[in-house]
CSV table of C-alpha atoms in Angstrom, one decimal:
chain,number,residue,atom,x,y,z
D,181,MET,CA,-26.3,44.5,-40.5
D,182,LYS,CA,-25.2,46.0,-37.3
D,183,SER,CA,-27.6,48.3,-35.4
D,184,SER,CA,-26.5,51.9,-35.3
D,185,ARG,CA,-28.3,52.4,-32.0
D,186,ALA,CA,-26.0,53.3,-29.0
D,187,PRO,CA,-26.1,50.8,-26.2
D,188,SER,CA,-28.5,51.8,-23.4
D,189,PHE,CA,-27.1,53.5,-20.3
D,190,ARG,CA,-27.4,51.6,-17.1
D,191,PRO,CA,-26.7,53.4,-13.8
D,192,HIS,CA,-24.0,51.9,-11.5
D,193,ARG,CA,-25.9,50.1,-8.7
D,194,ILE,CA,-24.7,50.9,-5.2
D,195,ALA,CA,-26.1,49.1,-2.1
D,196,CYS,CA,-25.4,50.8,1.3
D,197,LEU,CA,-25.3,48.1,4.0
D,198,ALA,CA,-26.6,49.7,7.2
D,199,LEU,CA,-25.6,47.8,10.3
D,200,PRO,CA,-26.9,48.2,13.9
D,201,GLY,CA,-25.5,51.4,15.4
D,202,VAL,CA,-25.0,52.9,11.9
D,203,LEU,CA,-23.7,56.4,11.9
D,204,SER,CA,-26.3,58.5,10.2
D,205,PHE,CA,-23.7,61.0,8.9
D,206,ASP,CA,-21.7,58.3,7.1
D,207,LEU,CA,-24.9,56.7,5.6
D,208,ALA,CA,-26.1,60.1,4.4
D,209,THR,CA,-22.7,60.9,2.9
D,210,ALA,CA,-22.8,57.8,0.7
D,211,CYS,CA,-26.4,58.3,-0.3
D,212,GLU,CA,-26.2,62.0,-1.1
D,213,SER,CA,-22.8,61.9,-2.9
D,214,PHE,CA,-23.8,59.3,-5.4
D,215,ARG,CA,-27.3,60.6,-5.7
D,216,TYR,CA,-26.2,63.9,-7.3
D,217,ALA,CA,-23.8,62.5,-9.8
D,218,THR,CA,-25.2,62.9,-13.3
D,219,THR,CA,-23.8,62.6,-16.8
D,220,ALA,CA,-23.5,65.5,-19.2
D,221,THR,CA,-27.0,64.7,-20.5
D,222,GLY,CA,-28.5,64.8,-17.0
D,223,LYS,CA,-28.8,61.0,-16.5
D,224,ALA,CA,-28.3,59.7,-13.0
D,225,CYS,CA,-24.9,57.9,-12.8
D,226,TYR,CA,-25.9,55.8,-9.8
D,227,GLN,CA,-28.8,53.9,-8.5
D,228,VAL,CA,-28.5,53.9,-4.7
D,229,THR,CA,-30.3,51.7,-2.2
D,230,VAL,CA,-30.1,51.2,1.5
D,231,CYS,CA,-30.4,47.7,2.8
D,232,ALA,CA,-30.2,45.9,6.2
D,233,GLU,CA,-31.0,42.8,7.9
D,234,GLN,CA,-33.6,44.7,10.0
D,235,THR,CA,-36.4,46.9,8.9
D,236,GLU,CA,-35.7,49.4,11.7
D,237,LEU,CA,-32.4,50.7,12.9
D,238,ASP,CA,-31.6,52.9,15.9
D,239,THR,CA,-29.0,55.6,15.1
D,240,GLY,CA,-28.8,56.8,18.7
D,241,MET,CA,-30.7,60.0,18.1
D,242,PHE,CA,-33.5,58.7,15.9
D,243,SER,CA,-34.6,55.5,14.2
D,244,ILE,CA,-34.7,54.9,10.4
D,245,HIS,CA,-36.9,52.6,8.5
D,246,ILE,CA,-35.1,50.4,5.9
D,247,LYS,CA,-37.0,49.5,2.8
D,248,HIS,CA,-34.7,46.8,1.4
D,249,ASP,CA,-33.2,43.6,2.7
D,250,LEU,CA,-29.8,41.9,2.1
D,251,THR,CA,-30.8,40.6,-1.3
D,252,GLN,CA,-30.0,44.1,-2.7
D,253,LEU,CA,-26.3,43.1,-2.4
D,254,GLU,CA,-26.8,40.4,-5.0
D,255,THR,CA,-27.5,42.8,-7.8
D,256,ALA,CA,-25.2,45.7,-6.6
D,257,ASP,CA,-22.0,46.7,-8.4
D,258,THR,CA,-20.7,48.3,-5.3
D,259,VAL,CA,-21.3,47.6,-1.6
D,260,ILE,CA,-20.7,50.4,0.8
D,261,VAL,CA,-20.6,49.8,4.6
D,262,PRO,CA,-21.0,53.1,6.6
D,263,GLY,CA,-19.5,53.5,10.0
D,264,VAL,CA,-21.1,52.2,13.2
D,265,LEU,CA,-20.9,53.1,16.9
D,266,LEU,CA,-18.1,51.2,18.6
D,267,PRO,CA,-17.9,48.7,20.1
D,268,GLN,CA,-19.5,47.1,17.1
D,269,LYS,CA,-21.8,44.2,17.5
D,270,PRO,CA,-20.5,41.0,16.0
D,271,LEU,CA,-21.7,40.4,12.4
D,272,THR,CA,-24.5,38.0,12.0
D,273,PRO,CA,-24.0,34.9,9.9
D,274,ALA,CA,-26.2,36.3,7.2
D,275,VAL,CA,-24.3,39.6,7.0
D,276,MET,CA,-21.0,37.8,7.1
D,277,GLU,CA,-22.1,35.5,4.2
D,278,VAL,CA,-23.3,38.3,1.9
D,279,LEU,CA,-20.1,40.4,2.4
D,280,ARG,CA,-17.9,37.4,1.7
D,281,GLU,CA,-20.0,36.4,-1.3
D,282,ALA,CA,-19.9,39.9,-2.7
D,283,ALA,CA,-16.1,39.8,-2.4
D,284,GLN,CA,-15.8,36.5,-4.0
D,285,LYS,CA,-18.0,37.7,-7.0
D,286,GLY,CA,-15.5,40.6,-7.5
D,287,LYS,CA,-17.9,43.4,-6.4
D,288,ARG,CA,-16.3,46.6,-5.3
D,289,ILE,CA,-16.7,47.0,-1.5
D,290,ALA,CA,-15.9,50.2,0.4
D,291,SER,CA,-16.2,51.2,4.1
D,292,ILE,CA,-16.6,54.6,5.6
D,293,CYS,CA,-15.1,55.3,9.0
D,294,THR,CA,-15.6,52.4,11.4
D,295,GLY,CA,-17.3,50.4,8.7
D,296,ALA,CA,-13.8,49.0,8.3
D,297,PHE,CA,-14.4,46.8,11.4
D,298,ALA,CA,-17.1,44.9,9.5
D,299,LEU,CA,-14.8,44.3,6.5
D,300,ALA,CA,-12.0,43.2,8.8
D,301,GLU,CA,-14.4,40.9,10.7
D,302,ALA,CA,-15.4,39.3,7.4
D,303,GLY,CA,-11.7,38.8,6.6
D,304,LEU,CA,-11.8,41.1,3.6
D,305,LEU,CA,-8.9,43.3,4.8
D,306,ASN,CA,-6.5,40.5,5.6
D,307,GLY,CA,-3.1,41.4,4.2
D,308,LEU,CA,-4.3,44.8,2.9
D,309,ARG,CA,-3.6,48.3,3.8
D,310,ALA,CA,-6.7,50.0,5.3
D,311,THR,CA,-7.7,53.0,7.3
D,312,THR,CA,-10.5,54.1,9.6
D,313,HIS,CA,-11.1,57.1,11.9
D,314,TRP,CA,-7.9,58.0,13.7
D,315,ARG,CA,-9.4,57.4,17.1
D,316,ALA,CA,-10.5,53.9,16.1
D,317,ALA,CA,-7.3,53.0,14.3
D,318,PRO,CA,-5.3,51.6,17.3
D,319,GLU,CA,-8.3,49.3,18.1
D,320,LEU,CA,-8.6,48.1,14.5
D,321,ALA,CA,-4.9,47.3,14.4
D,322,HIS,CA,-5.1,45.5,17.8
D,323,LYS,CA,-8.2,43.5,17.0
D,324,TYR,CA,-7.2,42.6,13.5
D,325,PRO,CA,-3.4,42.2,13.3
D,326,ALA,CA,-3.6,40.8,9.8
D,327,VAL,CA,-4.7,44.3,8.6
D,328,ASN,CA,-2.1,46.9,7.8
D,329,VAL,CA,-3.7,49.9,9.4
D,330,ASP,CA,-2.7,53.3,8.2
D,331,PRO,CA,-4.2,56.0,10.4
D,332,ALA,CA,-2.6,59.0,8.5
D,333,VAL,CA,-4.6,58.9,5.2
D,334,LEU,CA,-8.0,60.0,4.2
D,335,PHE,CA,-8.8,56.8,2.2
D,336,VAL,CA,-7.1,53.7,0.8
D,337,ASP,CA,-8.0,52.2,-2.6
D,338,ASN,CA,-6.8,48.6,-3.0
D,339,GLY,CA,-8.8,48.2,-6.2
D,340,GLN,CA,-11.7,46.0,-5.2
D,341,ILE,CA,-11.6,46.9,-1.5
D,342,LEU,CA,-11.6,50.6,-0.3
D,343,THR,CA,-11.6,52.1,3.1
D,344,SER,CA,-11.9,55.7,4.4
D,345,ALA,CA,-11.2,57.6,7.5
D,346,GLY,CA,-14.0,59.2,9.5
D,347,ALA,CA,-16.7,61.8,8.8
D,348,ALA,CA,-15.8,64.0,5.9
D,349,ALA,CA,-13.2,61.5,4.7
D,350,GLY,CA,-16.1,59.5,3.5
D,351,LEU,CA,-16.9,62.2,1.1
D,352,ASP,CA,-13.3,62.2,-0.2
D,353,LEU,CA,-13.7,58.4,-0.8
D,354,CYS,CA,-17.0,58.9,-2.6
D,355,LEU,CA,-15.6,61.6,-4.8
D,356,HIS,CA,-12.7,59.4,-5.6
D,357,MET,CA,-15.0,56.5,-6.7
D,358,ILE,CA,-17.2,58.8,-8.8
D,359,ARG,CA,-14.1,60.1,-10.5
D,360,SER,CA,-12.9,56.6,-11.1
D,361,ASP,CA,-16.3,55.5,-12.5
D,362,PHE,CA,-17.3,58.5,-14.6
D,363,GLY,CA,-14.4,60.9,-14.8
D,364,ALA,CA,-13.2,64.2,-13.2
D,365,ALA,CA,-16.0,66.3,-14.7
D,366,VAL,CA,-18.8,64.4,-13.0
D,367,ALA,CA,-16.9,64.2,-9.7
D,368,ALA,CA,-16.1,67.9,-9.8
D,369,GLN,CA,-19.8,68.6,-10.3
D,370,VAL,CA,-20.6,66.7,-7.1
D,371,ALA,CA,-17.7,68.3,-5.3
D,372,ARG,CA,-19.1,71.8,-6.2
D,373,LEU,CA,-22.6,70.9,-5.0
D,374,SER,CA,-21.0,69.6,-1.7
D,375,VAL,CA,-18.9,72.7,-1.3
D,376,MET,CA,-15.9,70.5,-1.1
D,377,PRO,CA,-12.6,70.4,-3.0
D,378,LEU,CA,-12.3,67.5,-5.4
D,379,GLN,CA,-9.1,66.4,-3.7
D,380,ARG,CA,-8.0,67.6,-0.3
D,381,GLU,CA,-4.4,68.3,0.6
D,382,GLY,CA,-2.7,66.0,3.1
D,383,GLY,CA,-4.2,63.1,5.0
D,384,GLN,CA,-5.9,62.3,8.3
D,385,ALA,CA,-2.7,63.1,10.3
D,386,GLN,CA,-3.4,66.8,10.2
D,387,PHE,CA,-6.6,66.2,12.2
D,388,ILE,CA,-5.0,64.2,15.0
D,389,PRO,CA,-4.4,66.4,17.9
D,390,PRO,CA,-0.9,66.3,19.5
D,391,SER,CA,-0.8,63.2,21.7
D,392,PRO,CA,-0.4,63.5,25.5
D,393,ARG,CA,3.2,63.2,26.5
D,394,THR,CA,2.9,60.2,28.6
D,395,PHE,CA,6.1,58.3,29.7
D,396,ASP,CA,7.3,55.8,32.2
D,397,ARG,CA,8.5,57.0,35.6
D,398,ASP,CA,12.2,56.5,35.0
D,399,LEU,CA,12.2,58.5,31.8
D,400,GLN,CA,9.9,61.3,33.2
D,401,PRO,CA,12.7,63.7,34.4
D,402,LEU,CA,14.5,63.4,31.1
D,403,ILE,CA,11.4,63.8,29.0
D,404,ALA,CA,10.3,66.8,31.0
D,405,TRP,CA,13.7,68.4,30.6
D,406,ALA,CA,13.9,67.8,26.9
D,407,VAL,CA,10.3,69.2,26.3
D,408,ALA,CA,11.3,72.4,28.2
D,409,ASN,CA,14.5,72.8,26.2
D,410,LEU,CA,13.3,72.0,22.6
D,411,ASN,CA,15.0,75.2,21.4
D,412,GLN,CA,18.4,73.8,22.3
D,413,PRO,CA,20.6,71.6,20.0
D,414,LEU,CA,19.6,68.3,21.7
D,415,THR,CA,21.4,65.2,20.7
D,416,ILE,CA,21.3,61.5,21.8
D,417,THR,CA,24.6,62.2,23.5
D,418,SER,CA,23.3,65.1,25.5
D,419,LEU,CA,20.1,63.3,26.3
D,420,ALA,CA,22.1,60.3,27.5
D,421,ASP,CA,24.4,62.5,29.6
D,422,ARG,CA,21.3,64.1,31.2
D,423,ALA,CA,19.9,60.6,31.9
D,424,ARG,CA,23.2,59.4,33.2
D,425,SER,CA,23.0,56.6,30.7
D,426,SER,CA,24.9,55.4,27.6
D,427,PRO,CA,23.5,56.4,24.2
D,428,ARG,CA,23.1,52.7,23.5
D,429,THR,CA,21.0,52.1,26.6
D,430,LEU,CA,19.0,55.2,26.1
D,431,HIS,CA,18.3,54.1,22.5
D,432,ARG,CA,17.1,50.7,23.7
D,433,ARG,CA,14.8,52.3,26.4
D,434,PHE,CA,13.2,54.7,23.9
D,435,THR,CA,12.6,51.9,21.4
D,436,GLU,CA,11.0,49.7,24.0
D,437,HIS,CA,8.7,52.5,25.4
D,438,PHE,CA,8.0,54.7,22.4
D,439,GLY,CA,8.7,52.3,19.5
D,440,GLU,CA,11.1,54.8,18.0
D,441,SER,CA,14.7,56.1,18.5
D,442,PRO,CA,15.4,59.2,20.7
D,443,SER,CA,16.1,61.3,17.6
D,444,GLN,CA,12.8,60.1,16.0
D,445,TRP,CA,10.9,60.9,19.2
D,446,LEU,CA,12.6,64.3,19.5
D,447,THR,CA,11.6,65.2,15.9
D,448,ARG,CA,8.0,64.1,16.6
D,449,ILE,CA,7.8,66.1,19.8
D,450,ARG,CA,9.2,69.2,18.1
D,451,VAL,CA,6.6,68.9,15.3
D,452,GLN,CA,3.8,68.4,17.8
D,453,ARG,CA,4.9,71.6,19.6
D,454,ALA,CA,5.0,73.4,16.3
D,455,GLN,CA,1.5,72.3,15.7
D,456,GLU,CA,0.4,73.9,19.0
D,457,LEU,CA,2.2,77.1,18.2
D,458,LEU,CA,0.7,77.3,14.7
D,459,GLU,CA,-2.8,76.8,16.1
D,460,SER,CA,-2.6,79.2,19.1
D,461,THR,CA,-0.1,82.0,18.1
D,462,GLN,CA,0.7,84.3,15.3
D,463,LEU,CA,4.4,83.6,15.4
D,464,SER,CA,6.1,83.3,12.1
D,465,VAL,CA,7.5,80.1,10.7
D,466,GLU,CA,11.0,81.3,11.4
D,467,GLN,CA,10.1,82.2,15.1
D,468,ILE,CA,8.5,78.7,15.5
D,469,VAL,CA,11.6,77.1,14.1
D,470,GLY,CA,13.6,78.8,16.8
D,471,GLU,CA,11.1,77.8,19.5
D,472,VAL,CA,11.1,74.1,18.6
D,473,GLY,CA,14.7,73.7,17.5
D,474,LEU,CA,14.3,72.2,14.0
D,475,GLY,CA,17.2,74.0,12.6
D,476,SER,CA,16.0,75.8,9.4
D,477,ALA,CA,12.7,76.7,7.9
D,478,ALA,CA,13.4,74.2,5.1
D,479,ASN,CA,14.1,71.4,7.5
D,480,PHE,CA,11.1,72.3,9.6
D,481,ARG,CA,8.7,72.2,6.6
D,482,LEU,CA,10.2,68.9,5.5
D,483,HIS,CA,9.6,67.2,8.8
D,484,PHE,CA,6.2,68.9,9.4
D,485,GLN,CA,4.9,67.7,5.9
D,486,ARG,CA,6.2,64.2,6.5
D,487,LEU,CA,4.6,63.8,10.0
D,488,VAL,CA,1.4,65.8,9.6
D,489,GLY,CA,0.7,65.4,5.9
D,490,VAL,CA,0.3,69.1,5.0
D,491,SER,CA,2.5,72.2,5.1
D,492,PRO,CA,2.7,74.4,8.2
D,493,ARG,CA,0.9,77.1,6.3
D,494,GLN,CA,-2.0,74.8,5.4
D,495,HIS,CA,-2.2,73.5,9.0
D,496,ARG,CA,-2.4,77.0,10.4
D,497,LYS,CA,-5.1,77.9,7.8
D,498,SER,CA,-7.2,74.9,8.8
D,499,PHE,CA,-6.7,75.0,12.6
D,500,GLY,CA,-5.2,78.4,13.5
D,501,ARG,CA,-6.9,81.2,15.4
D,502,GLY,CA,-9.8,83.0,13.6
D,503,ASP,CA,-7.7,86.2,13.3
D,504,ASP,CA,-5.0,84.4,11.4
D,505,ARG,CA,-7.3,83.5,8.5
């Protein structure tokens, strides 16, 4: 005769692997997010522990005492690697081994912010799409060319391996994992306690400030002129005429220097100028369209959403002057 008793509930076990130079914000994000996830009957959804190879870690502003060693990873269902100060110290053989062993056993492994560097060093991101803080993304891509680095998103879920962008994006990732494990209701409860939407609009691109307009000496006069005349109907032909070059040669020079065609570069610069105007002025969208030369409001919104990840209205709401809100 089968027992009518329901199977006992076991919390999902999470081990946060703290590495030297651990960012206290990232570590606390993981610990506190999962700590407050409970079932409808009030049972804790997760059992969270922090482990490290050392018993004391310096975070830069204070030291933390670590109660558990690396053996915690053996019984964990999920391993989380919070971010670290860069440049990251090379992983020790022991840490490298436990990370690779966890991956081989099929455990879920996630990184927050620059914790992605540890996963990449262990070879766990090879051939995968991954992200990290936008400021560290170029270094991650350069140092680990086998990783497909996407600096525009808040997090990437590859199934077993997950990575997030910096700071608050770690909370986005934690909420995503809670939702995957225990459903939207539990995740929404944690989101409300965190005063955080369950799912934020857009990606990391909206938080990247417009890049400095650097260019080589030969292109400098052309670039300066184009930036000063964004409201004009610029074309590759008009740019080539201004540079006293052929469209084909100009296309080649832009591709070599910027990694994009003149038209792609022009659209990006126009969107960056629009970002600045949304943040610093109260000009309407129609006025900004005229200032940056993106044709129509619909065309402007299309390119802005594609490059920044959110609508112009949402960007102004997030980064505009206080009297605009």
